[in-house]
C-alpha positions as a printed NumPy array, in Angstrom:
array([[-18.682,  27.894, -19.79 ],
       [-18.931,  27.249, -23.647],
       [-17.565,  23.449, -24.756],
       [-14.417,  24.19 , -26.031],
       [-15.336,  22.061, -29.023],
       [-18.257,  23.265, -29.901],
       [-19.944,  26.401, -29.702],
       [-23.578,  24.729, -29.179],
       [-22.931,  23.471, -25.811],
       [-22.216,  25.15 , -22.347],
       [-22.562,  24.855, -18.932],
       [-23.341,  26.581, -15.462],
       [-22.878,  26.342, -12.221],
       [-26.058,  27.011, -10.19 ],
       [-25.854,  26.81 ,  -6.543],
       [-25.405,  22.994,  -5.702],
       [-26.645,  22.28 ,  -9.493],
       [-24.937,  21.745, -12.841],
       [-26.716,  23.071, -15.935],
       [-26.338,  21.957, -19.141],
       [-27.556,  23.823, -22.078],
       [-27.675,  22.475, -26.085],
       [-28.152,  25.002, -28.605],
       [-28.662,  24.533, -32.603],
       [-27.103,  27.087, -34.992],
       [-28.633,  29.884, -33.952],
       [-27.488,  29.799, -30.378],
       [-31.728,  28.881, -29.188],
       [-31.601,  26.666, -26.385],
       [-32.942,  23.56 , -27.81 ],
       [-32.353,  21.506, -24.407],
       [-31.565,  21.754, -20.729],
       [-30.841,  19.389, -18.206],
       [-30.314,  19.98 , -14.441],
       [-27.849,  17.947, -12.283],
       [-28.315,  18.139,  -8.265],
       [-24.287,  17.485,  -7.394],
       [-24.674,  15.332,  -4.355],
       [-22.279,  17.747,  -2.045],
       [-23.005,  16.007,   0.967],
       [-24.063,  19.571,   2.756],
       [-20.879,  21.416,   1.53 ],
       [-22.586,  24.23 ,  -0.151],
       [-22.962,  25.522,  -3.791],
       [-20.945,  24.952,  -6.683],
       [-17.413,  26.57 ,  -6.71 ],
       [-15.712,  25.897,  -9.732],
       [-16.247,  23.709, -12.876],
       [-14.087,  22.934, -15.958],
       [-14.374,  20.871, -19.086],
       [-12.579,  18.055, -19.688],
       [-10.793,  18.941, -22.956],
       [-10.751,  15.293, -23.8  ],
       [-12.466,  12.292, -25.261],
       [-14.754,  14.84 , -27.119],
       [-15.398,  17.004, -24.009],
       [-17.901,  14.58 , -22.815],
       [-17.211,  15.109, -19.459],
       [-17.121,  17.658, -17.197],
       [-15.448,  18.189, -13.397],
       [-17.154,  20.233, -11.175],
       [-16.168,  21.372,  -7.198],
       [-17.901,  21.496,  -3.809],
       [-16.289,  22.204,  -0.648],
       [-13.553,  20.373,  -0.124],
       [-14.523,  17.47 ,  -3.374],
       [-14.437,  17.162,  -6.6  ],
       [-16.728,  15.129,  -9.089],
       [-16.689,  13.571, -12.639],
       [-19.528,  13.291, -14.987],
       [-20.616,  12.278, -18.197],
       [-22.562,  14.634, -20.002],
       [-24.192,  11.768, -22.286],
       [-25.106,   9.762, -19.685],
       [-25.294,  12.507, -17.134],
       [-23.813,  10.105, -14.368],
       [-20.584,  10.775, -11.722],
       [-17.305,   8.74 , -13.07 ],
       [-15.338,   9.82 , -10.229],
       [-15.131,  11.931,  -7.315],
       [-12.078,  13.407,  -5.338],
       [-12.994,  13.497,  -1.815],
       [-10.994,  15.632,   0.714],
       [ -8.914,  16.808,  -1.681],
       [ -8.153,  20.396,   0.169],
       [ -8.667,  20.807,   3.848],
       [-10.619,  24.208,   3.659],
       [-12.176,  23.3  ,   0.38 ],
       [-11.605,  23.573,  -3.175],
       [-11.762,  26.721,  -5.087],
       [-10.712,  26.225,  -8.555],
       [ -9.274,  23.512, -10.878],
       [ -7.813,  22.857, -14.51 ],
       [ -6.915,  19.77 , -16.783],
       [ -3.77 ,  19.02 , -18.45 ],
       [ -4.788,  19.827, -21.912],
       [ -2.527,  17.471, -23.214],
       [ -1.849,  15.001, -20.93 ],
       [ -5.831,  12.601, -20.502],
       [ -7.066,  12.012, -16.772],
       [ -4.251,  14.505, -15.034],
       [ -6.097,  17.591, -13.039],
       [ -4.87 ,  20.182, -11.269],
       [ -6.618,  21.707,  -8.187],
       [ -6.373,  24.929,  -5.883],
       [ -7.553,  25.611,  -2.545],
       [ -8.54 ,  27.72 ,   0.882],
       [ -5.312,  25.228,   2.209],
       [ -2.322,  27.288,  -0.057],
       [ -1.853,  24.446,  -1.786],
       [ -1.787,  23.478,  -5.736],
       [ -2.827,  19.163,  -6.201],
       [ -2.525,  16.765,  -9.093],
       [ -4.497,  13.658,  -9.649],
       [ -5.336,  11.005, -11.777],
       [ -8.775,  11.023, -12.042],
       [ -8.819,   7.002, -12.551],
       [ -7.036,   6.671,  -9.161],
       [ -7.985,   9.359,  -7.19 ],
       [ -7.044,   8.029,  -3.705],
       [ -4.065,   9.767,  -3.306],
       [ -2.55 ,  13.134,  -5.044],
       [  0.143,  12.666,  -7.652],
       [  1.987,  15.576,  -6.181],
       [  1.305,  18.931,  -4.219],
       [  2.918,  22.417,  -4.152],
       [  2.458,  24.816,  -1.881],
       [  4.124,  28.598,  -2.959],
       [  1.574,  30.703,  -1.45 ],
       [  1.192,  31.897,   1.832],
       [ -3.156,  32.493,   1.089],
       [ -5.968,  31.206,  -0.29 ],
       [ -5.692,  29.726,  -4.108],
       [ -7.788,  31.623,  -6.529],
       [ -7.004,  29.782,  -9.366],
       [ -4.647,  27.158, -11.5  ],
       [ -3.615,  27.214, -15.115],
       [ -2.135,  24.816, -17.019],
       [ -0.016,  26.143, -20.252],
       [ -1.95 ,  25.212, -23.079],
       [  1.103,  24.001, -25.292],
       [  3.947,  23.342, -22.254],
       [  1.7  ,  21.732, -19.737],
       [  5.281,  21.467, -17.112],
       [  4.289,  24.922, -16.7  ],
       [  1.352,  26.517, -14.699],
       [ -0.113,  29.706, -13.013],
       [ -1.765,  30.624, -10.073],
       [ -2.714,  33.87 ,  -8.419],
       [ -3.565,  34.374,  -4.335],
       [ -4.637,  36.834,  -2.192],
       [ -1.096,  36.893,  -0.939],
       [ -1.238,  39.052,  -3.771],
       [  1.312,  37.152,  -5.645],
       [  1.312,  35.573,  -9.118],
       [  3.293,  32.294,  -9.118],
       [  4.543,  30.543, -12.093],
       [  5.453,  26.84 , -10.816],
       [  6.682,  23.7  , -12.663],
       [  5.453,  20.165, -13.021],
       [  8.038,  18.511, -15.355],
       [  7.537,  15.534, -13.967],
       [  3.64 ,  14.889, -14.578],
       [  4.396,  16.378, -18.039],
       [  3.35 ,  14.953, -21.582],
       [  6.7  ,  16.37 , -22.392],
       [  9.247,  13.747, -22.233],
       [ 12.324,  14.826, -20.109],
       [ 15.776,  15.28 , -21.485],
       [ 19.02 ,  15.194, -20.599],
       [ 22.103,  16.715, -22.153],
       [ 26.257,  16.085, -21.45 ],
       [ 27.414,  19.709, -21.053],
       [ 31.228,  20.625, -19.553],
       [ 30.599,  16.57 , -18.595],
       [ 27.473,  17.07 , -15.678],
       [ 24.041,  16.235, -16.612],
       [ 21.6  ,  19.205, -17.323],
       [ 17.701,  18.637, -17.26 ],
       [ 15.27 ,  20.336, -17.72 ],
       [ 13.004,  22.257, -15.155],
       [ 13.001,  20.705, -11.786],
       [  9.304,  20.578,  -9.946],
       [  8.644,  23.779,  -7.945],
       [  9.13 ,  27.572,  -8.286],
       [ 10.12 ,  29.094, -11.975],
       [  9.588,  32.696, -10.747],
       [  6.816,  34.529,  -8.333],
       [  5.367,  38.132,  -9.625],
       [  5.113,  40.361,  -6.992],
       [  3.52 ,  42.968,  -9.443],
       [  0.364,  43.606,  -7.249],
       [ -0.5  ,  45.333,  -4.235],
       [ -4.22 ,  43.287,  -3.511],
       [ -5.518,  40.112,  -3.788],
       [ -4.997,  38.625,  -7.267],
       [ -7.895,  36.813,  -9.003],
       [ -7.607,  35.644, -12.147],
       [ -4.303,  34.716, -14.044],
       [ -5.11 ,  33.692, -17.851],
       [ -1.849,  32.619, -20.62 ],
       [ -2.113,  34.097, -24.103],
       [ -3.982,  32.054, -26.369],
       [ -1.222,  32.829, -29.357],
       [  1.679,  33.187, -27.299],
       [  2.508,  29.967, -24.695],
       [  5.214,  32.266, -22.996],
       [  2.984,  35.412, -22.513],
       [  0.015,  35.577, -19.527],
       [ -1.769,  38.529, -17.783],
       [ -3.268,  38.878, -14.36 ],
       [ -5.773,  40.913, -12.698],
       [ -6.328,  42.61 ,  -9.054],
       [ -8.681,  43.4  ,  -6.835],
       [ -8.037,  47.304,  -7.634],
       [ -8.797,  46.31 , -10.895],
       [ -4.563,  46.359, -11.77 ],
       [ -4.167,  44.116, -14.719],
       [ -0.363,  43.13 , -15.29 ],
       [  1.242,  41.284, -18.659],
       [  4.119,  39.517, -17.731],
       [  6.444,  36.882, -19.457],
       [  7.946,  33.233, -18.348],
       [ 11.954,  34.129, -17.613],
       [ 14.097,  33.695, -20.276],
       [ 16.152,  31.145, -18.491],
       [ 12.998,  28.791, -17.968],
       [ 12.172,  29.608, -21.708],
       [ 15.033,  27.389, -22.94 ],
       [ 15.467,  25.096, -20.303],
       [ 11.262,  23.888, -21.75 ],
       [ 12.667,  24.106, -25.335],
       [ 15.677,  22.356, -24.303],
       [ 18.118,  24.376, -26.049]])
């Protein structure tokens, strides 16, 4: 996975290691350096992700049911998530605009939120499918809103207004109090037929994402109008 920030650094995930590769203007590999992620017998790698701040020096990586920190400088752990899904992790995703907030998705159903400084105890959890997790995406402009995709075979776009760098609202209409979206389900896609396993937003539209099947079905979809203008607030 390239750095985000610069297209002479990357990463891989090689059974229980992490590799990181620097390359000069060319794209030559000009250094690697091997990390042994200390899984505690849990098996190989399953998912890793850049942090998208403080310069992308750091990167979170998970293994069975953990997840880990580290500093790519230094190449040491800053944190680690222990436990953090019963039947183990199998993707994850930072806020891109909120620092230190991750999401994660498991074997256990379930979507979790952290703080990476405090990592005792999840910020919040939702659980809208009825199978394993594939994967978790935060918007990259609204970060209330996120994806994730199951082998329920559902696509479900959820919402975390209240762990979002958006600050919440509130309007006088008819004389009740409207907000804006409330934690939970904005809409679930039932669009596919097999197990869904990757679910990607549009990198020049925030309210546009695709998803992709098993029997290879791949399936543009929109966020509801409704939802739409409750984010905007109009």
């Amino acid at each position: 996975m390239w750095n985000p920030q610069s297209i002479c650094c990357a990463f891989a995930l090689l059974d229980d290691n992490l590799v990181l590769t620097d390359l000069d203007s060319d794209l030559r590999v000009i250094a690697t350096n091997r990390v042994a992620i200390n899984n505690k017998g849990t098996g190989r790698l399953t998912a890793g992700r850049w942090d998208p701040h403080h310069n992308c020096s750091a990167v979170a990586v998970a293994s069975g049911n953990s997840v880990s920190g580290w500093d790519i400088r230094s190449l040491s752990q800053t944190y680690c998530i222990e436990n953090s899904h019963i039947m183990g992790v199998k993707d994850l995703d930072f806020n891109p605009n909120r620092p230190y907030l991750l999401a994660t998705a498991g074997f256990d159903c379930q979507i979790c939120f952290w703080d990476t400084r405090q990592t005792k105890e999840k910020l919040l959890s939702l659980c809208h499918h009825s199978h394993w997790v594939f994967m978790v995406k935060y918007n990259l402009v609204h970060d209330q809103l996120l994806l994730s995709c199951s082998s329920d075979s559902k696509v479900v776009l959820s919402c975390a207004s209240s762990l979002s760098s958006e600050q919440l609202e509130t309007s006088q209409q008819n004389g009740q109090e409207e907000s804006s979206l409330a934690d939970g389900i904005v809409k679930v896609y039932n669009d596919h037929e097999e197990s869904v396993y990757c679910c990607e937003w549009s990198a020049c539209d925030p309210w546009l994402f695709a998803s992709l099947s098993y029997d290879g079905r791949l399936v543009v979809s929109r966020v509801p109008r409704y939802a739409k203008y409750r984010v905007l607030q109009i």
